CSV table of N, CA and C in Angstrom, one decimal:
chain,number,residue,atom,x,y,z
A,4,MET,N,-52.7,-3.5,56.5
A,4,MET,CA,-51.6,-3.5,57.5
A,4,MET,C,-52.2,-3.2,58.8
A,5,ARG,N,-51.7,-3.8,59.8
A,5,ARG,CA,-52.1,-3.6,61.2
A,5,ARG,C,-51.1,-2.7,61.9
A,6,ILE,N,-51.5,-1.5,62.3
A,6,ILE,CA,-50.6,-0.5,62.8
A,6,ILE,C,-51.0,-0.1,64.2
A,7,ALA,N,-50.1,-0.3,65.2
A,7,ALA,CA,-50.3,0.1,66.6
A,7,ALA,C,-49.6,1.5,66.7
A,8,ILE,N,-50.3,2.5,67.2
A,8,ILE,CA,-49.7,3.8,67.5
A,8,ILE,C,-49.7,4.0,69.0
A,9,ILE,N,-48.6,4.2,69.5
A,9,ILE,CA,-48.4,4.5,71.0
A,9,ILE,C,-48.2,6.0,71.2
A,10,THR,N,-49.1,6.6,72.0
A,10,THR,CA,-49.0,8.0,72.2
A,10,THR,C,-49.4,8.4,73.6
A,11,GLY,N,-48.7,9.4,74.1
A,11,GLY,CA,-49.0,9.8,75.5
A,11,GLY,C,-50.2,10.7,75.6
A,12,GLU,N,-50.7,11.2,74.5
A,12,GLU,CA,-52.0,12.0,74.5
A,12,GLU,C,-52.8,11.7,73.3
A,13,TYR,N,-54.1,11.8,73.4
A,13,TYR,CA,-55.0,11.6,72.3
A,13,TYR,C,-56.3,12.3,72.7
A,14,PRO,N,-57.0,12.8,71.7
A,14,PRO,CA,-58.3,13.6,72.1
A,14,PRO,C,-59.2,12.7,72.9
A,15,PRO,N,-59.9,13.4,73.8
A,15,PRO,CA,-60.1,14.8,74.0
A,15,PRO,C,-59.0,15.5,74.8
A,16,MET,N,-57.9,14.8,75.1
A,16,MET,CA,-56.8,15.5,75.7
A,16,MET,C,-56.3,16.6,74.8
A,17,GLN,N,-55.8,17.7,75.4
A,17,GLN,CA,-55.3,18.8,74.6
A,17,GLN,C,-53.9,18.6,74.3
A,18,GLY,N,-53.4,19.0,73.1
A,18,GLY,CA,-52.0,18.9,72.8
A,18,GLY,C,-51.8,18.6,71.3
A,19,GLY,N,-50.7,19.1,70.8
A,19,GLY,CA,-50.4,18.9,69.4
A,19,GLY,C,-50.1,17.5,69.0
A,20,VAL,N,-49.5,16.7,69.9
A,20,VAL,CA,-49.2,15.3,69.6
A,20,VAL,C,-50.4,14.5,69.4
A,21,GLY,N,-51.4,14.7,70.3
A,21,GLY,CA,-52.7,14.0,70.2
A,21,GLY,C,-53.4,14.4,69.0
A,22,ALA,N,-53.5,15.7,68.6
A,22,ALA,CA,-54.1,16.1,67.4
A,22,ALA,C,-53.5,15.5,66.2
A,23,TYR,N,-52.2,15.6,66.1
A,23,TYR,CA,-51.4,15.0,65.0
A,23,TYR,C,-51.7,13.5,64.9
A,24,THR,N,-51.7,12.8,66.0
A,24,THR,CA,-51.9,11.3,66.0
A,24,THR,C,-53.3,11.0,65.5
A,25,GLU,N,-54.3,11.8,65.9
A,25,GLU,CA,-55.7,11.6,65.4
A,25,GLU,C,-55.8,11.7,63.9
A,26,ILE,N,-55.2,12.8,63.4
A,26,ILE,CA,-55.2,13.0,61.9
A,26,ILE,C,-54.5,11.8,61.2
A,27,LEU,N,-53.3,11.4,61.7
A,27,LEU,CA,-52.6,10.3,61.1
A,27,LEU,C,-53.4,9.1,61.1
A,28,ALA,N,-54.0,8.7,62.3
A,28,ALA,CA,-54.8,7.5,62.4
A,28,ALA,C,-56.0,7.5,61.4
A,29,ARG,N,-56.6,8.7,61.3
A,29,ARG,CA,-57.8,8.8,60.4
A,29,ARG,C,-57.3,8.6,58.9
A,30,GLU,N,-56.2,9.1,58.6
A,30,GLU,CA,-55.7,9.0,57.2
A,30,GLU,C,-55.3,7.5,56.9
A,31,LEU,N,-54.6,6.9,57.9
A,31,LEU,CA,-54.2,5.5,57.7
A,31,LEU,C,-55.4,4.6,57.6
A,32,ALA,N,-56.5,4.9,58.4
A,32,ALA,CA,-57.7,4.1,58.3
A,32,ALA,C,-58.4,4.3,57.0
A,33,THR,N,-58.4,5.5,56.5
A,33,THR,CA,-59.0,5.8,55.2
A,33,THR,C,-58.3,5.0,54.0
A,34,GLN,N,-57.0,4.8,54.2
A,34,GLN,CA,-56.3,4.0,53.2
A,34,GLN,C,-56.4,2.5,53.4
A,35,GLY,N,-57.2,2.1,54.4
A,35,GLY,CA,-57.5,0.7,54.5
A,35,GLY,C,-56.7,-0.1,55.6
A,36,HIS,N,-55.9,0.7,56.3
A,36,HIS,CA,-55.1,0.0,57.4
A,36,HIS,C,-56.0,-0.1,58.7
A,37,GLU,N,-55.7,-1.1,59.5
A,37,GLU,CA,-56.3,-1.3,60.8
A,37,GLU,C,-55.4,-0.5,61.8
A,38,VAL,N,-55.9,0.4,62.5
A,38,VAL,CA,-55.2,1.3,63.4
A,38,VAL,C,-55.6,1.0,64.8
A,39,PHE,N,-54.6,0.8,65.7
A,39,PHE,CA,-54.9,0.6,67.1
A,39,PHE,C,-54.1,1.7,67.9
A,40,ILE,N,-54.8,2.5,68.6
A,40,ILE,CA,-54.2,3.6,69.4
A,40,ILE,C,-54.1,3.1,70.8
A,41,LEU,N,-52.9,3.1,71.4
A,41,LEU,CA,-52.6,2.7,72.8
A,41,LEU,C,-52.2,4.0,73.5
A,42,THR,N,-52.9,4.4,74.5
A,42,THR,CA,-52.7,5.6,75.2
A,42,THR,C,-53.3,5.6,76.6
A,43,THR,N,-53.3,6.7,77.3
A,43,THR,CA,-53.8,6.8,78.6
A,43,THR,C,-55.2,7.5,78.7
A,44,PRO,N,-55.9,7.2,79.7
A,44,PRO,CA,-57.2,8.0,79.9
A,44,PRO,C,-57.0,9.5,80.0
A,45,PRO,N,-57.9,10.3,79.5
A,45,PRO,CA,-59.3,10.1,79.2
A,45,PRO,C,-59.5,10.0,77.7
A,46,ALA,N,-58.5,9.5,76.9
A,46,ALA,CA,-58.7,9.4,75.5
A,46,ALA,C,-60.0,8.6,75.2
A,47,GLU,N,-60.6,8.9,74.1
A,47,GLU,CA,-61.9,8.3,73.7
A,47,GLU,C,-61.9,7.7,72.3
A,48,SER,N,-62.6,6.7,72.1
A,48,SER,CA,-62.8,6.2,70.7
A,48,SER,C,-63.7,7.1,70.0
A,49,GLY,N,-63.3,7.4,68.8
A,49,GLY,CA,-64.2,8.2,67.9
A,49,GLY,C,-65.1,7.3,67.1
A,50,SER,N,-65.7,7.8,66.1
A,50,SER,CA,-66.6,6.9,65.3
A,50,SER,C,-65.9,6.5,64.0
A,51,THR,N,-64.6,6.7,63.9
A,51,THR,CA,-64.0,6.4,62.6
A,51,THR,C,-63.8,4.9,62.5
A,52,PRO,N,-64.3,4.3,61.4
A,52,PRO,CA,-64.1,2.9,61.2
A,52,PRO,C,-62.6,2.6,61.0
A,53,GLY,N,-62.2,1.5,61.5
A,53,GLY,CA,-60.8,1.1,61.3
A,53,GLY,C,-59.8,1.6,62.4
A,54,ILE,N,-60.4,2.4,63.3
A,54,ILE,CA,-59.5,2.9,64.4
A,54,ILE,C,-60.1,2.4,65.7
A,55,ALA,N,-59.2,1.7,66.5
A,55,ALA,CA,-59.6,1.2,67.8
A,55,ALA,C,-58.7,1.9,68.9
A,56,VAL,N,-59.4,2.7,69.8
A,56,VAL,CA,-58.6,3.4,70.8
A,56,VAL,C,-58.7,2.6,72.1
A,57,SER,N,-57.5,2.3,72.6
A,57,SER,CA,-57.4,1.6,73.9
A,57,SER,C,-56.7,2.6,74.9
A,58,ALA,N,-57.5,3.2,75.8
A,58,ALA,CA,-57.0,4.1,76.8
A,58,ALA,C,-56.8,3.4,78.1
A,59,THR,N,-56.0,2.3,78.1
A,59,THR,CA,-55.9,1.5,79.2
A,59,THR,C,-54.6,1.6,79.9
A,60,MET,N,-53.7,2.4,79.4
A,60,MET,CA,-52.4,2.6,80.0
A,60,MET,C,-52.5,3.5,81.2
A,61,ALA,N,-52.2,2.9,82.4
A,61,ALA,CA,-52.2,3.7,83.6
A,61,ALA,C,-51.1,4.7,83.7
A,62,GLY,N,-50.1,4.6,82.9
A,62,GLY,CA,-49.0,5.5,82.9
A,62,GLY,C,-47.9,4.8,82.0
A,63,TRP,N,-46.7,5.4,82.1
A,63,TRP,CA,-45.6,4.9,81.3
A,63,TRP,C,-44.4,4.5,82.1
A,64,GLY,N,-44.6,4.1,83.3
A,64,GLY,CA,-43.5,3.7,84.2
A,64,GLY,C,-43.1,2.2,83.9
A,65,LEU,N,-42.1,1.8,84.6
A,65,LEU,CA,-41.6,0.4,84.5
A,65,LEU,C,-42.7,-0.6,84.7
A,66,GLY,N,-43.5,-0.4,85.7
A,66,GLY,CA,-44.6,-1.3,86.0
A,66,GLY,C,-45.6,-1.5,84.9
A,67,GLN,N,-45.8,-0.5,84.0
A,67,GLN,CA,-46.8,-0.6,82.9
A,67,GLN,C,-46.2,-1.2,81.6
A,68,LEU,N,-44.9,-1.5,81.6
A,68,LEU,CA,-44.4,-2.0,80.4
A,68,LEU,C,-44.9,-3.4,80.0
A,69,ALA,N,-45.1,-4.2,81.0
A,69,ALA,CA,-45.6,-5.6,80.8
A,69,ALA,C,-47.0,-5.5,80.2
A,70,ALA,N,-47.8,-4.6,80.7
A,70,ALA,CA,-49.2,-4.5,80.1
A,70,ALA,C,-49.1,-4.0,78.7
A,71,LEU,N,-48.2,-3.1,78.4
A,71,LEU,CA,-48.0,-2.6,77.0
A,71,LEU,C,-47.6,-3.7,76.1
A,72,ARG,N,-46.6,-4.5,76.5
A,72,ARG,CA,-46.2,-5.7,75.7
A,72,ARG,C,-47.3,-6.7,75.5
A,73,ARG,N,-48.1,-7.0,76.5
A,73,ARG,CA,-49.2,-7.9,76.4
A,73,ARG,C,-50.2,-7.4,75.3
A,74,ARG,N,-50.5,-6.1,75.4
A,74,ARG,CA,-51.4,-5.5,74.4
A,74,ARG,C,-50.9,-5.6,73.0
A,75,ILE,N,-49.6,-5.3,72.8
A,75,ILE,CA,-49.0,-5.4,71.5
A,75,ILE,C,-49.0,-6.9,71.0
A,76,ASN,N,-48.8,-7.8,71.9
A,76,ASN,CA,-48.9,-9.2,71.5
A,76,ASN,C,-50.3,-9.6,71.1
A,77,GLU,N,-51.3,-9.0,71.8
A,77,GLU,CA,-52.7,-9.3,71.4
A,77,GLU,C,-53.0,-8.7,70.0
A,78,ILE,N,-52.6,-7.5,69.8
A,78,ILE,CA,-52.9,-6.8,68.5
A,78,ILE,C,-52.2,-7.5,67.3
A,79,GLN,N,-50.9,-7.9,67.6
A,79,GLN,CA,-50.1,-8.5,66.5
A,79,GLN,C,-49.9,-7.5,65.3
A,80,PRO,N,-49.5,-6.3,65.6
A,80,PRO,CA,-49.3,-5.3,64.5
A,80,PRO,C,-48.1,-5.7,63.6
A,81,ASP,N,-48.2,-5.2,62.4
A,81,ASP,CA,-47.1,-5.3,61.5
A,81,ASP,C,-46.0,-4.3,61.8
A,82,VAL,N,-46.4,-3.2,62.4
A,82,VAL,CA,-45.5,-2.1,62.8
A,82,VAL,C,-46.1,-1.3,63.9
A,83,VAL,N,-45.2,-0.8,64.8
A,83,VAL,CA,-45.6,0.1,65.9
A,83,VAL,C,-45.1,1.5,65.5
A,84,ASN,N,-45.9,2.5,65.7
A,84,ASN,CA,-45.5,3.9,65.5
A,84,ASN,C,-45.6,4.5,66.9
A,85,LEU,N,-44.4,5.0,67.3
A,85,LEU,CA,-44.3,5.7,68.6
A,85,LEU,C,-44.4,7.2,68.3
A,86,GLN,N,-45.4,7.9,68.8
A,86,GLN,CA,-45.5,9.4,68.7
A,86,GLN,C,-44.8,9.9,70.0
A,87,PHE,N,-43.5,10.3,69.8
A,87,PHE,CA,-42.7,10.6,70.9
A,87,PHE,C,-42.6,12.1,71.2
A,88,GLN,N,-42.9,12.4,72.5
A,88,GLN,CA,-42.6,13.7,73.1
A,88,GLN,C,-42.5,13.4,74.6
A,89,THR,N,-41.3,13.8,75.1
A,89,THR,CA,-41.0,13.4,76.5
A,89,THR,C,-42.2,13.8,77.4
A,90,ALA,N,-42.7,15.0,77.3
A,90,ALA,CA,-43.7,15.5,78.3
A,90,ALA,C,-45.0,14.7,78.1
A,91,ALA,N,-45.3,14.2,76.9
A,91,ALA,CA,-46.6,13.5,76.7
A,91,ALA,C,-46.5,12.1,77.4
A,92,PHE,N,-45.3,11.6,77.7
A,92,PHE,CA,-45.1,10.4,78.4
A,92,PHE,C,-44.7,10.6,79.9
A,93,ARG,N,-45.1,11.8,80.4
A,93,ARG,CA,-44.9,12.2,81.8
A,93,ARG,C,-43.4,12.0,82.2
A,94,MET,N,-42.5,12.4,81.3
A,94,MET,CA,-41.1,12.4,81.5
A,94,MET,C,-40.5,11.0,81.8
A,95,SER,N,-41.3,9.9,81.5
A,95,SER,CA,-40.8,8.6,81.8
A,95,SER,C,-39.6,8.2,80.9
A,96,PRO,N,-38.6,7.7,81.5
A,96,PRO,CA,-37.5,7.2,80.6
A,96,PRO,C,-37.7,5.9,79.9
A,97,PHE,N,-38.7,5.1,80.4
A,97,PHE,CA,-38.9,3.8,79.9
A,97,PHE,C,-39.4,3.6,78.5
A,98,VAL,N,-40.1,4.6,78.0
A,98,VAL,CA,-40.7,4.6,76.7
A,98,VAL,C,-39.5,4.6,75.6
A,99,HIS,N,-38.3,5.0,76.1
A,99,HIS,CA,-37.2,5.0,75.2
A,99,HIS,C,-36.7,3.6,74.8
A,100,PHE,N,-37.2,2.6,75.6
A,100,PHE,CA,-36.8,1.2,75.4
A,100,PHE,C,-37.9,0.4,74.6
A,101,LEU,N,-38.8,1.1,74.0
A,101,LEU,CA,-39.9,0.5,73.3
A,101,LEU,C,-39.5,-0.4,72.2
A,102,PRO,N,-38.5,-0.1,71.4
A,102,PRO,CA,-38.1,-1.0,70.3
A,102,PRO,C,-37.7,-2.4,70.8
A,103,GLU,N,-37.0,-2.4,71.9
A,103,GLU,CA,-36.6,-3.7,72.5
A,103,GLU,C,-37.8,-4.4,73.1
A,104,LEU,N,-38.7,-3.7,73.7
A,104,LEU,CA,-39.9,-4.2,74.3
A,104,LEU,C,-40.8,-5.0,73.4
A,105,VAL,N,-41.0,-4.4,72.2
A,105,VAL,CA,-41.9,-5.0,71.2
A,105,VAL,C,-41.3,-5.9,70.1
A,106,ALA,N,-39.9,-6.0,70.2
A,106,ALA,CA,-39.2,-6.8,69.1
A,106,ALA,C,-39.8,-8.1,69.0
A,107,PRO,N,-39.9,-8.7,67.8
A,107,PRO,CA,-39.3,-8.3,66.6
A,107,PRO,C,-40.2,-7.3,65.7
A,108,VAL,N,-41.3,-6.8,66.3
A,108,VAL,CA,-42.1,-5.8,65.5
A,108,VAL,C,-41.3,-4.5,65.4
A,109,PRO,N,-41.2,-4.0,64.1
A,109,PRO,CA,-40.4,-2.8,63.9
A,109,PRO,C,-41.2,-1.6,64.5
A,110,VAL,N,-40.4,-0.7,65.0
A,110,VAL,CA,-40.9,0.6,65.6
A,110,VAL,C,-40.5,1.8,64.7
A,111,VAL,N,-41.4,2.5,64.3
A,111,VAL,CA,-41.2,3.8,63.6
A,111,VAL,C,-41.5,4.9,64.6
A,112,THR,N,-40.5,5.8,64.8
A,112,THR,CA,-40.7,6.8,65.8
A,112,THR,C,-40.9,8.2,65.1
A,113,THR,N,-41.9,8.9,65.5
A,113,THR,CA,-42.1,10.3,65.1
A,113,THR,C,-41.7,11.1,66.3
A,114,PHE,N,-40.7,11.9,66.1
A,114,PHE,CA,-40.2,12.8,67.2
A,114,PHE,C,-40.9,14.2,67.1
A,115,HIS,N,-41.5,14.6,68.2
A,115,HIS,CA,-42.2,15.9,68.3
A,115,HIS,C,-41.4,16.7,69.2
A,116,ASP,N,-41.1,17.9,68.9
A,116,ASP,CA,-40.5,18.9,69.8
A,116,ASP,C,-39.2,18.3,70.4
A,117,LEU,N,-38.1,18.4,69.7
A,117,LEU,CA,-36.9,17.9,70.3
A,117,LEU,C,-36.1,18.9,71.1
A,118,ARG,N,-36.7,20.0,71.3
A,118,ARG,CA,-36.0,20.9,72.2
A,118,ARG,C,-36.0,20.3,73.6
A,119,PHE,N,-34.9,20.6,74.4
A,119,PHE,CA,-34.8,20.0,75.7
A,119,PHE,C,-35.9,20.6,76.6
A,120,PRO,N,-36.6,19.8,77.3
A,120,PRO,CA,-37.7,20.3,78.2
A,120,PRO,C,-37.1,21.0,79.4
A,121,TYR,N,-37.8,22.0,79.9
A,121,TYR,CA,-37.4,22.8,81.0
A,121,TYR,C,-37.5,22.0,82.3
A,122,LEU,N,-38.2,20.9,82.2
A,122,LEU,CA,-38.3,20.0,83.4
A,122,LEU,C,-37.0,19.2,83.5
A,123,PHE,N,-36.5,18.9,84.7
A,123,PHE,CA,-35.3,18.1,84.9
A,123,PHE,C,-34.1,18.6,84.1
A,124,PRO,N,-33.8,19.9,84.2
A,124,PRO,CA,-32.7,20.5,83.4
A,124,PRO,C,-31.3,19.9,83.7
A,125,LYS,N,-31.1,19.3,84.8
A,125,LYS,CA,-29.8,18.7,85.1
A,125,LYS,C,-29.5,17.4,84.5
A,126,ALA,N,-30.5,16.9,83.7
A,126,ALA,CA,-30.3,15.6,83.0
A,126,ALA,C,-29.1,15.6,82.0
A,127,GLY,N,-28.9,16.8,81.4
A,127,GLY,CA,-27.8,17.1,80.5
A,127,GLY,C,-27.5,16.0,79.5
A,128,PRO,N,-26.3,15.4,79.6
A,128,PRO,CA,-25.9,14.4,78.6
A,128,PRO,C,-26.7,13.1,78.7
A,129,LEU,N,-27.3,12.8,79.8
A,129,LEU,CA,-28.2,11.6,79.9
A,129,LEU,C,-29.4,11.7,79.0
A,130,ARG,N,-30.0,12.9,79.0
A,130,ARG,CA,-31.1,13.2,78.1
A,130,ARG,C,-30.8,13.0,76.7
A,131,THR,N,-29.7,13.6,76.3
A,131,THR,CA,-29.2,13.5,74.9
A,131,THR,C,-29.0,12.0,74.5
A,132,TRP,N,-28.3,11.3,75.4
A,132,TRP,CA,-28.0,9.9,75.2
A,132,TRP,C,-29.2,9.0,75.0
A,133,ILE,N,-30.2,9.2,75.9
A,133,ILE,CA,-31.4,8.3,75.8
A,133,ILE,C,-32.3,8.6,74.6
A,134,VAL,N,-32.4,9.9,74.2
A,134,VAL,CA,-33.1,10.2,73.0
A,134,VAL,C,-32.4,9.7,71.7
A,135,HIS,N,-31.1,9.8,71.7
A,135,HIS,CA,-30.3,9.3,70.5
A,135,HIS,C,-30.4,7.8,70.5
A,136,ARG,N,-30.5,7.2,71.7
A,136,ARG,CA,-30.6,5.7,71.8
A,136,ARG,C,-31.9,5.3,71.1
A,137,LEU,N,-33.0,5.9,71.5
A,137,LEU,CA,-34.3,5.6,70.9
A,137,LEU,C,-34.3,5.8,69.4
A,138,ALA,N,-33.6,6.8,68.9
A,138,ALA,CA,-33.5,7.0,67.4
A,138,ALA,C,-32.8,5.9,66.8
A,139,ARG,N,-31.7,5.5,67.4
A,139,ARG,CA,-30.8,4.4,66.8
A,139,ARG,C,-31.6,3.1,66.8
A,140,ARG,N,-32.4,2.8,67.8
A,140,ARG,CA,-33.0,1.5,67.9
A,140,ARG,C,-34.3,1.5,67.1
A,141,SER,N,-34.8,2.6,66.7
A,141,SER,CA,-36.1,2.6,65.8
A,141,SER,C,-35.7,2.2,64.4
A,142,ALA,N,-36.7,1.5,63.8
A,142,ALA,CA,-36.5,1.0,62.4
A,142,ALA,C,-36.4,2.2,61.5
A,143,ARG,N,-37.3,3.2,61.8
A,143,ARG,CA,-37.3,4.5,61.0
A,143,ARG,C,-37.6,5.6,62.0
A,144,ARG,N,-37.1,6.8,61.6
A,144,ARG,CA,-37.3,8.0,62.4
A,144,ARG,C,-37.9,9.1,61.5
A,145,HIS,N,-38.8,9.9,62.1
A,145,HIS,CA,-39.3,11.0,61.4
A,145,HIS,C,-39.5,12.2,62.4
A,146,ARG,N,-39.0,13.3,62.0
A,146,ARG,CA,-39.2,14.5,62.9
A,146,ARG,C,-40.3,15.3,62.4
A,147,HIS,N,-41.2,15.6,63.3
A,147,HIS,CA,-42.4,16.4,62.9
A,147,HIS,C,-42.3,17.8,63.5
């Protein structure tokens, strides 16, 4: 199976989402899957066979969505796994629309740290709505 994992952080970047994603990718590759990591610099490719790291995302804003869609079209994955944490995507609201962006490829979302971030505290109901929207549009959801 070809699996594209989209993450806002990946080693050598510090953070739990990146560390979790690296372990997941390694395990999937060990099971024989082709894994493609799509992230931002300064992520680096390791030496694990079956894992290709592409740290070409300049960010997660509206302008970068076309580049992300092109990359997904090139990879032609069977499934996209979104490793979601608001802060890892620099608070960008656009990652919440990933399921529509890559359709018809199914998106499985792993939610990390669902506590409301202390940044942008006045978002209130809008924050709740957009996170629930992502969960509803995802083919599957998993809370880590």
